[in-house]
Coordinates of C-alpha atoms and ligand atoms in Angstrom, one line a residue:
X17 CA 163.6 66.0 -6.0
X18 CA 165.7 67.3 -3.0
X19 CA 167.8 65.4 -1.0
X20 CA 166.3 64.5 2.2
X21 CA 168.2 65.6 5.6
X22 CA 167.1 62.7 7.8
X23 CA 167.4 63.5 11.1
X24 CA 166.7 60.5 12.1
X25 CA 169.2 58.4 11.2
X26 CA 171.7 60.7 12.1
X27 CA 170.4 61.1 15.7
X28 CA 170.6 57.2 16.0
X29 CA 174.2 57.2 15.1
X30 CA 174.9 59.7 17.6
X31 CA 172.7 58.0 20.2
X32 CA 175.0 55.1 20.2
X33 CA 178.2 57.3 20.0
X34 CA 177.5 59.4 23.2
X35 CA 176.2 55.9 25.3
X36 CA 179.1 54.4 24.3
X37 CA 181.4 57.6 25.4
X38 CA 178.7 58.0 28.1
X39 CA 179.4 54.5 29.7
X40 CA 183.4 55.1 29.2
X41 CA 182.6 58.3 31.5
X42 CA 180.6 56.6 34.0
X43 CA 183.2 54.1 34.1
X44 CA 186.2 56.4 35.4
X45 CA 184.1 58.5 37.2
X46 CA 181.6 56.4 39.4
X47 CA 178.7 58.2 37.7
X48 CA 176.0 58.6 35.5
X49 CA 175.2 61.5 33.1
X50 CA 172.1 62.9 34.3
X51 CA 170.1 65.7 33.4
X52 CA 167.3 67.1 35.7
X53 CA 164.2 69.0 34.1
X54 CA 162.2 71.7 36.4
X55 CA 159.2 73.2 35.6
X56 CA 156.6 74.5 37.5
X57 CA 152.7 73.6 36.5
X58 CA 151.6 70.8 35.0
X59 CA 150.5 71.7 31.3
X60 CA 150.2 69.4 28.7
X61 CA 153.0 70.5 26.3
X62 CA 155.7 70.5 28.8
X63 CA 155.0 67.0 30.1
X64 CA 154.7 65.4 26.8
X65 CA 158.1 67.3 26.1
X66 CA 159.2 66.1 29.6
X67 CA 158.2 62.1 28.6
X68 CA 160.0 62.5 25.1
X69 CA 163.2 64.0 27.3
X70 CA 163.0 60.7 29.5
X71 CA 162.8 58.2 26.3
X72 CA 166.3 59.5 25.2
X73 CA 168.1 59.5 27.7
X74 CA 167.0 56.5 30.0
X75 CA 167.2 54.2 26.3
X76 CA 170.9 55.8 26.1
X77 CA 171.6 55.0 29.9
X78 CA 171.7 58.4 31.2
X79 CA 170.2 59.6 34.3
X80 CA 166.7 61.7 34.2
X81 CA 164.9 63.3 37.0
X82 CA 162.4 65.3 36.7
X83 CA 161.3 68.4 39.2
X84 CA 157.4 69.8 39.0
X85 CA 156.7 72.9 41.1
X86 CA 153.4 74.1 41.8
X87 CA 151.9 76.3 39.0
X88 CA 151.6 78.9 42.0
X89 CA 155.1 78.9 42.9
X90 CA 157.2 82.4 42.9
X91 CA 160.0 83.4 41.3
X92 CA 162.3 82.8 44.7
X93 CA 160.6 79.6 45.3
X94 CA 161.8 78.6 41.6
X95 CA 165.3 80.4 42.1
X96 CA 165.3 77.5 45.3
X97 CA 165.1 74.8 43.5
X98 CA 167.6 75.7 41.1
X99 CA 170.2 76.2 43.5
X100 CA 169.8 73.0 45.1
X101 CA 170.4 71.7 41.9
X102 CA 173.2 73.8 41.4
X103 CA 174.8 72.1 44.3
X104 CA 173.5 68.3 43.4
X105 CA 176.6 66.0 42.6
X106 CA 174.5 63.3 41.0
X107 CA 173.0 66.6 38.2
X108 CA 175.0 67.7 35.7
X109 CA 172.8 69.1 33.3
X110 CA 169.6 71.0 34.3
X111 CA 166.8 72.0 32.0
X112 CA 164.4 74.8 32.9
X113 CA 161.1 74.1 30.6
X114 CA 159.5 77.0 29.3
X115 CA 157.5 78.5 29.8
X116 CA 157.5 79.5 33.3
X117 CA 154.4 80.6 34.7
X118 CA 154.1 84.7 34.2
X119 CA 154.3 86.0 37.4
X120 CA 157.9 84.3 37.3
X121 CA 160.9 86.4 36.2
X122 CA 162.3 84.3 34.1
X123 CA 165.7 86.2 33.0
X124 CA 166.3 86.0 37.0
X125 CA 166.0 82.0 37.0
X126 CA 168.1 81.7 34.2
X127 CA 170.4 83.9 36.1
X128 CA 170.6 81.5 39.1
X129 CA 171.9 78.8 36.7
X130 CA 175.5 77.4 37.0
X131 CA 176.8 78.1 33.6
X132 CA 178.4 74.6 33.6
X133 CA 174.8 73.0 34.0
X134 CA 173.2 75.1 31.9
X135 CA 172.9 72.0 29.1
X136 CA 170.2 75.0 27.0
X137 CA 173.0 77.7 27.0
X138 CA 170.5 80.0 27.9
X139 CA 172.5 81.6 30.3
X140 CA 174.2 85.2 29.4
X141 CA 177.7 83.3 30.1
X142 CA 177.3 80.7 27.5
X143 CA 175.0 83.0 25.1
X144 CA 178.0 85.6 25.7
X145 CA 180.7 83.4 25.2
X146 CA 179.0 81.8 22.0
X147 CA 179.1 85.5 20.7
X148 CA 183.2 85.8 21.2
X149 CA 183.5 81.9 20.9
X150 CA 185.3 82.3 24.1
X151 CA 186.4 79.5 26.7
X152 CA 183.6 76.7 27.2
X153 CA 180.0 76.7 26.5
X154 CA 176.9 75.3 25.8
X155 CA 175.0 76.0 22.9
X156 CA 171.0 75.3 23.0
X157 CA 170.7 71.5 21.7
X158 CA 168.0 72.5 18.7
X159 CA 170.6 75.4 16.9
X160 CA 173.5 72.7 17.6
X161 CA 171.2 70.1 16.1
X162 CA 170.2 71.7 12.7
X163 CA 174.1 72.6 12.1
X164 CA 175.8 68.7 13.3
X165 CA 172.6 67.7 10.6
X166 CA 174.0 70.5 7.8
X167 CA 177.2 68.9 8.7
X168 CA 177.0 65.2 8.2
X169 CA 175.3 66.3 4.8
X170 CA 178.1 68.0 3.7
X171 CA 176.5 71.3 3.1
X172 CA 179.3 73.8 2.6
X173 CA 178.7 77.0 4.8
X174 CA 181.6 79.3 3.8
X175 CA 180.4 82.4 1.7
X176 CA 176.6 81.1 1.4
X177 CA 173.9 83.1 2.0
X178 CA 172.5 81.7 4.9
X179 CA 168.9 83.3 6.0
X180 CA 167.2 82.5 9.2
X181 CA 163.8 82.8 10.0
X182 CA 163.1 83.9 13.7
X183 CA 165.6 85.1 16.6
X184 CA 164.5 83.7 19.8
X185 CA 167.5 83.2 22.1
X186 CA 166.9 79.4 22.2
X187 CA 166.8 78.9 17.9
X188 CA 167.3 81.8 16.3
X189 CA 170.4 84.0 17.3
X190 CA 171.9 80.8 18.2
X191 CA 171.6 79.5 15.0
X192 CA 172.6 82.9 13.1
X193 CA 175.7 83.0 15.3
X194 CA 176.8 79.0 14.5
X195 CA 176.2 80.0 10.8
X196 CA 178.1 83.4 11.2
X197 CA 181.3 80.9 12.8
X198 CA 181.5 79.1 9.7
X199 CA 181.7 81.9 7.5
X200 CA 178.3 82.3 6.4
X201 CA 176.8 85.6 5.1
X202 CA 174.1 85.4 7.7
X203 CA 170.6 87.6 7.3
X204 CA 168.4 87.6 10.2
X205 CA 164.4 87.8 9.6
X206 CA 161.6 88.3 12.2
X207 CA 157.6 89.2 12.6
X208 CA 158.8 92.5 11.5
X209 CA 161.2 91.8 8.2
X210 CA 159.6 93.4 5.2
X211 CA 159.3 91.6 2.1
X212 CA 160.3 87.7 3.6
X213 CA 159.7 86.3 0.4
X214 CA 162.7 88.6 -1.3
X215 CA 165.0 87.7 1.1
X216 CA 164.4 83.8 1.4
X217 CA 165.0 83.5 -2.6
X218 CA 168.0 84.6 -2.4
X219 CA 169.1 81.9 0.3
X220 CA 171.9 79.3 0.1
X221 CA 171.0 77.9 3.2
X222 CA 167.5 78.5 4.6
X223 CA 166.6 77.8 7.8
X224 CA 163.2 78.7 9.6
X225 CA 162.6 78.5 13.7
X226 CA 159.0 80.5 13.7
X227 CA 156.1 78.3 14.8
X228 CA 154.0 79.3 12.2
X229 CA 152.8 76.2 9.8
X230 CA 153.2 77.0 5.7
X231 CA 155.3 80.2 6.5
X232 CA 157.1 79.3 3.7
X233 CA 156.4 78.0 0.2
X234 CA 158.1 76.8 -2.2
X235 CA 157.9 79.9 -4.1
X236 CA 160.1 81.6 -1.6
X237 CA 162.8 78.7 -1.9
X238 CA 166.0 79.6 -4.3
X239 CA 166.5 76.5 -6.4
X240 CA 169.1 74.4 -5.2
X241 CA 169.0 75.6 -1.5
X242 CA 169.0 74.0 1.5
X243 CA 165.8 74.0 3.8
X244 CA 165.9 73.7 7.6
X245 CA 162.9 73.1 9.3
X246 CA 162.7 73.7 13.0
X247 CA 158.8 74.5 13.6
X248 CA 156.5 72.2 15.0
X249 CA 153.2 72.9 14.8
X250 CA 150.4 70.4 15.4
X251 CA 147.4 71.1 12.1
X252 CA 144.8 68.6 12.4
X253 CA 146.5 66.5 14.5
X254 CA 149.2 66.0 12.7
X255 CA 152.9 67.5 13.0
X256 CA 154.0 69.9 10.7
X257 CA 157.0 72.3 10.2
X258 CA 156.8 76.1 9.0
X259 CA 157.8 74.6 5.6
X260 CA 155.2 73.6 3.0
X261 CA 157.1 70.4 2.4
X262 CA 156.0 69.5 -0.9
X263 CA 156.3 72.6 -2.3
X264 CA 159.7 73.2 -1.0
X265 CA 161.1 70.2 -1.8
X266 CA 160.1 70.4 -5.6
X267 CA 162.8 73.5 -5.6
X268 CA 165.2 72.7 -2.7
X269 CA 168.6 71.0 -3.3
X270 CA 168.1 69.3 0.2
X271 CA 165.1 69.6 2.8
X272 CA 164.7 68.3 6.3
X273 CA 161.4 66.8 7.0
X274 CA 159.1 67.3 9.3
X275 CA 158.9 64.5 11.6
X276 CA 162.2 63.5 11.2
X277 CA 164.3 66.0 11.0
X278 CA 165.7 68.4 13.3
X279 CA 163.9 67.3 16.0
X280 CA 165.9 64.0 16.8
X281 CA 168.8 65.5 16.4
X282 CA 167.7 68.3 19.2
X283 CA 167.5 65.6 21.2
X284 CA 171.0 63.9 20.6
X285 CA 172.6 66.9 21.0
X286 CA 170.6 67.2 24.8
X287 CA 172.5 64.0 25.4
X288 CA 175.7 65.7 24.0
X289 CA 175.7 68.4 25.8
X290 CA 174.9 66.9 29.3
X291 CA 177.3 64.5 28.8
X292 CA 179.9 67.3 28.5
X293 CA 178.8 68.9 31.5
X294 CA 179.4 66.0 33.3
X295 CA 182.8 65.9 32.3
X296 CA 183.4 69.9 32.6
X297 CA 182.1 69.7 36.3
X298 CA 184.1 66.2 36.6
X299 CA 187.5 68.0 35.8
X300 CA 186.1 71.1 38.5
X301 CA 186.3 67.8 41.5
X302 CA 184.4 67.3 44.4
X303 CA 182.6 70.9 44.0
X304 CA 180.5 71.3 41.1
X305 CA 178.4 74.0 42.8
X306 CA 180.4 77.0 41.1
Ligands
NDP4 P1 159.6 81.9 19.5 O1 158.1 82.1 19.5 O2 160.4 82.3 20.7 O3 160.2 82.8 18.3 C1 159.5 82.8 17.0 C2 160.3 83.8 16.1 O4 159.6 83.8 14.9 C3 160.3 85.2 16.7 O5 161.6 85.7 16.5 C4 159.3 86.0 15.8 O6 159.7 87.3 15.5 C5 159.4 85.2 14.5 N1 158.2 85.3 13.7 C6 156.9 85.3 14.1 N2 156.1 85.4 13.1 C7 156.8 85.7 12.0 C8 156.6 85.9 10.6 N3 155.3 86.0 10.2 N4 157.6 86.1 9.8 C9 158.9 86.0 10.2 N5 159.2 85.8 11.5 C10 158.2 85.6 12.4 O7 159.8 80.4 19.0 P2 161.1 79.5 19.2 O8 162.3 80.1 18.6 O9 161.2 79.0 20.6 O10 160.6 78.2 18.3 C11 160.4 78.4 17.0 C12 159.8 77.1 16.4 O11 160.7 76.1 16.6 C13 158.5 76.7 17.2 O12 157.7 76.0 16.3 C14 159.1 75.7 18.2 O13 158.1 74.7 18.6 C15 160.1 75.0 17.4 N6 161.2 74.4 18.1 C16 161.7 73.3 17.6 C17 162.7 72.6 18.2 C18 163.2 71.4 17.5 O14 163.9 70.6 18.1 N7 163.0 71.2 16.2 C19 163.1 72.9 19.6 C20 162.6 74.2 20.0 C21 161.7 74.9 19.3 P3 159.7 88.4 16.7 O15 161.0 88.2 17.4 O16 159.7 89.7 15.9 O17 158.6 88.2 17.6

């Protein structure tokens, strides 16, 4: 039976570790590490991600706000809000919850983002520097996640054949490029990839960001390999990944499970990463605006 990645415990330790290092910060610097989330509309996904967002960090003593625009709101109206963030003192990290409503354009809201607030990395400068692993940046908590998890394991990345399942900018490239910095052969798969199946058998490390419940089987697992599960899909009621667990397991080496997985370790890493922020901006002074 495979070794099972628990996500869980891991994101506890790390919990502790950033409110500890979280409370140092505040200590020397008069504040608190505080993320602010804007959305606009009210649907139900996005708030229950919102209330999950809170949990973490006000049980780790960081600061939370939480911005809702109305579902109507246009793309400069959004663009607003993110500059006055921008130029908040008391925000270090903002989160912009997708989706937006369509009539926004999106790539230009991003755009507005200062780079150092940007706690998602989902703005060119981080994603850009990420690609040169140049100066500072943030990388999108649920990519960051899945590797520190790979990491405490042990899993060894250098030469595997690491094979990732979907290339969104928030899981996928990310993911292929953290993989690619530790010397990973990395193959990238998408909706178009012919012949998955061939490709995930031959995978050291397999990790899967798709949305797509029982995507993969256990049939396309290589013995021994390691299975990363990002997806979360709700079947029946109940949460699922894009792995068939059981089968997977049977032939995996190590398997994260789904609840329990990469999920709390997403939301560690949100901590993490708004935590540095607060200290990037903090070592900027007075004006974090820039
Ligand atoms: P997107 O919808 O942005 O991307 C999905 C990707 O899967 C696309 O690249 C798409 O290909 C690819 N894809 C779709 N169908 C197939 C298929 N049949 N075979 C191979 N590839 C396919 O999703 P996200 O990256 O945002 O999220 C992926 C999953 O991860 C979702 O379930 C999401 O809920 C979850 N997630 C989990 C988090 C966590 O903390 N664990 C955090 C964030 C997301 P193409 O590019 O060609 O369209």
């Amino acid at each position: 039976m495979a070794t099972l990645l628990d996500g869980r415990s891991l994101a506890r330790t790390l919990r502790e570790q950033l409110q500890a290092e979280a409370e140092a910060w505040s200590r020397l610097s008069g504040q608190v590490p505080t993320i602010a989330l804007l959305r606009a509309g009210a649907d139900e996904a996005l708030l229950s991600h919102a209330r999950s967002v809170r949990r973490t960090f006000e049980r780790a003593g960081f600061g939370f706000q939480e911005i809702e625009l109305p579902a109507d709101s246009d793309t400069e109206a959004v663009i607003a809000e993110v500059c006055r963030l921008n130029g908040e003192r008391s925000v270090h990290g903002i989160l912009i919850q997708e989706p937006l409503p369509a009539h926004v354009d999106q790539n230009a809201v991003v755009e507005a983002l200062n780079p150092l607030k940007d706690v998602d990395g989902v703005h060119p400068l981080n994603a850009g520097r990420l690609l040169q692993q140049r100066g500072r940046y943030h990388v999108s908590s649920t990519p960051l996640g899945g590797i520190t998890l790979l990491e405490h394991y042990g899993i060894s990345f250098q030469g595997a054949l690491a094979v990732v399942v979907g290339r969104s900018n928030i899981v996928g490239k990310p993911l292929a490029l953290l993989l690619l910095h530790r010397h990973a052969t990395v193959v990238v798969c998408h909706s178009r990839t012919k012949e998955l199946a061939e490709l995930t058998r031959q995978a050291d490390i397999l990790c899967v960001a798709v949305g797509r419940a029982g995507l993969i089987t256990g049939e396309m697992v290589k013995p021994g390999a390691t299975v990363v599960d990002f997806g979360i899909n709700f079947v029946d009621g109940r949460l699922v990944g894009d792995v068939d667990f059981d089968s997977a397991a049977e032939r995996a080496g190590a398997i994260t499970p789904v609840p329990g997985g990469t999920g709390p370790v997403t939301a560690a890493m949100l901590l993490h990463n708004t935590l540095q922020a607060a200290r990037w901006l903090g070592e900027r002074g007075e004006d974090n605006a820039a």
